[in-house]
Amino acid sequence: ETHCISYSGHLAAVTSLQELSFVQKLCSQDNTGCWVGGRVFNTSLGAWKWSDNASYWNETVAPRIPLNSSHNLVDSCALVTNGTVYLMAQSCNTTHAFICMLEAGL
């Protein structure tokens, strides 16, 4: 997120199936997945939000994200994968490629 902010952006918000497909293609070279901007904000409800604080969390595209068995929801971020589980929760302090979302210049 810090790197994306330095370019006046945020980690990508994935709010449609088309965006998910596009992000999966961008991440296809990385076998471990790519970070996008989803982060848990209510651990008791398992509720997620996007790091831009503006995009709507679309439950049809990104339903309750399954947990990686090695951790709980505290400090969980969204990882896009190319497997059968396309979005999964992962500890935010692990290293992965990432995708930033920037405003298009006019």
Short mmCIF file of C-alpha atoms in Angstrom, two decimals:
data_model
loop_
_atom_site.label_atom_id
_atom_site.label_comp_id
_atom_site.label_asym_id
_atom_site.label_seq_id
_atom_site.Cartn_x
_atom_site.Cartn_y
_atom_site.Cartn_z
CA GLU A 1 0.00 0.00 0.00
CA THR A 2 2.81 2.40 0.88
CA HIS A 3 4.44 1.89 -2.51
CA CYS A 4 1.12 2.48 -4.32
CA ILE A 5 0.44 5.64 -2.30
CA SER A 6 3.85 7.00 -3.34
CA TYR A 7 2.41 6.99 -6.91
CA SER A 8 -0.84 8.63 -5.73
CA GLY A 9 -2.75 5.35 -5.84
CA HIS A 10 -3.82 2.39 -3.71
CA LEU A 11 -3.62 -1.36 -3.87
CA ALA A 12 -6.19 -2.47 -6.45
CA ALA A 13 -9.86 -2.81 -5.54
CA VAL A 14 -11.52 -5.72 -7.36
CA THR A 15 -15.20 -4.87 -7.68
CA SER A 16 -16.32 -6.80 -10.77
CA LEU A 17 -15.71 -10.17 -12.39
CA GLN A 18 -14.00 -8.38 -15.30
CA GLU A 19 -11.56 -6.69 -12.90
CA LEU A 20 -10.91 -10.00 -11.15
CA SER A 21 -10.16 -11.68 -14.47
CA PHE A 22 -7.83 -8.82 -15.45
CA VAL A 23 -5.97 -8.96 -12.13
CA GLN A 24 -5.64 -12.75 -12.36
CA LYS A 25 -4.03 -12.35 -15.80
CA LEU A 26 -1.61 -9.76 -14.42
CA CYS A 27 -0.71 -12.15 -11.60
CA SER A 28 -0.45 -15.25 -13.77
CA GLN A 29 3.37 -15.20 -13.72
CA ASP A 30 3.50 -15.25 -9.92
CA ASN A 31 2.69 -18.68 -8.48
CA THR A 32 2.18 -17.35 -4.96
CA GLY A 33 -0.42 -14.72 -5.86
CA CYS A 34 -0.58 -10.92 -5.85
CA TRP A 35 -1.72 -8.49 -3.19
CA VAL A 36 -4.78 -6.38 -3.85
CA GLY A 37 -6.27 -3.81 -1.49
CA GLY A 38 -8.69 -5.92 0.54
CA ARG A 39 -8.18 -5.86 4.28
CA VAL A 40 -10.20 -7.13 7.25
CA PHE A 41 -11.71 -4.28 9.26
CA ASN A 42 -14.05 -6.23 11.56
CA THR A 43 -12.61 -9.53 12.72
CA SER A 44 -15.71 -10.62 14.64
CA LEU A 45 -17.87 -10.34 11.50
CA GLY A 46 -15.17 -11.26 8.99
CA ALA A 47 -15.96 -8.00 7.19
CA TRP A 48 -13.61 -6.67 4.51
CA LYS A 49 -13.02 -3.30 2.85
CA TRP A 50 -10.82 -1.95 0.07
CA SER A 51 -7.81 0.17 0.97
CA ASP A 52 -9.03 3.12 -1.14
CA ASN A 53 -11.96 3.43 1.34
CA ALA A 54 -14.20 4.33 -1.61
CA SER A 55 -14.79 1.13 -3.57
CA TYR A 56 -17.71 -1.08 -2.61
CA TRP A 57 -16.89 -4.63 -1.43
CA ASN A 58 -18.93 -6.70 -3.89
CA GLU A 59 -19.94 -9.96 -2.16
CA THR A 60 -20.71 -11.57 -5.54
CA VAL A 61 -17.16 -11.06 -6.77
CA ALA A 62 -15.42 -11.32 -3.42
CA PRO A 63 -17.50 -13.38 -1.00
CA ARG A 64 -16.22 -14.11 2.47
CA ILE A 65 -12.60 -14.84 1.78
CA PRO A 66 -11.41 -18.24 2.98
CA LEU A 67 -8.66 -18.18 5.55
CA ASN A 68 -5.25 -19.61 5.01
CA SER A 69 -5.10 -22.26 7.74
CA SER A 70 -1.88 -20.80 9.18
CA HIS A 71 -3.46 -17.66 10.67
CA ASN A 72 -6.66 -15.99 11.82
CA LEU A 73 -8.44 -12.88 10.54
CA VAL A 74 -6.39 -10.41 12.58
CA ASP A 75 -4.02 -8.58 10.21
CA SER A 76 -5.38 -10.34 7.11
CA CYS A 77 -5.12 -8.97 3.59
CA ALA A 78 -6.53 -10.15 0.24
CA LEU A 79 -4.36 -12.16 -2.12
CA VAL A 80 -5.45 -12.90 -5.71
CA THR A 81 -4.50 -16.37 -6.91
CA ASN A 82 -4.96 -18.32 -10.12
CA GLY A 83 -6.27 -21.41 -8.36
CA THR A 84 -9.80 -22.52 -7.65
CA VAL A 85 -9.89 -20.09 -4.71
CA TYR A 86 -9.30 -16.81 -6.51
CA LEU A 87 -9.20 -14.54 -3.44
CA MET A 88 -7.78 -15.69 -0.15
CA ALA A 89 -6.84 -14.19 3.19
CA GLN A 90 -3.16 -14.09 3.96
CA SER A 91 -1.16 -12.50 6.76
CA CYS A 92 -0.42 -8.93 5.65
CA ASN A 93 3.26 -9.21 6.53
CA THR A 94 4.09 -11.86 3.93
CA THR A 95 5.85 -10.92 0.70
CA HIS A 96 4.04 -11.12 -2.64
CA ALA A 97 3.84 -9.18 -5.88
CA PHE A 98 1.16 -6.47 -5.77
CA ILE A 99 -1.10 -4.50 -8.08
CA CYS A 100 -1.66 -0.77 -7.68
CA MET A 101 -4.68 1.15 -8.90
CA LEU A 102 -3.98 4.70 -10.13
CA GLU A 103 -6.22 7.45 -11.43
CA ALA A 104 -6.05 7.71 -15.21
CA GLY A 105 -4.49 10.97 -16.41
CA LEU A 106 -6.61 13.29 -18.48
#
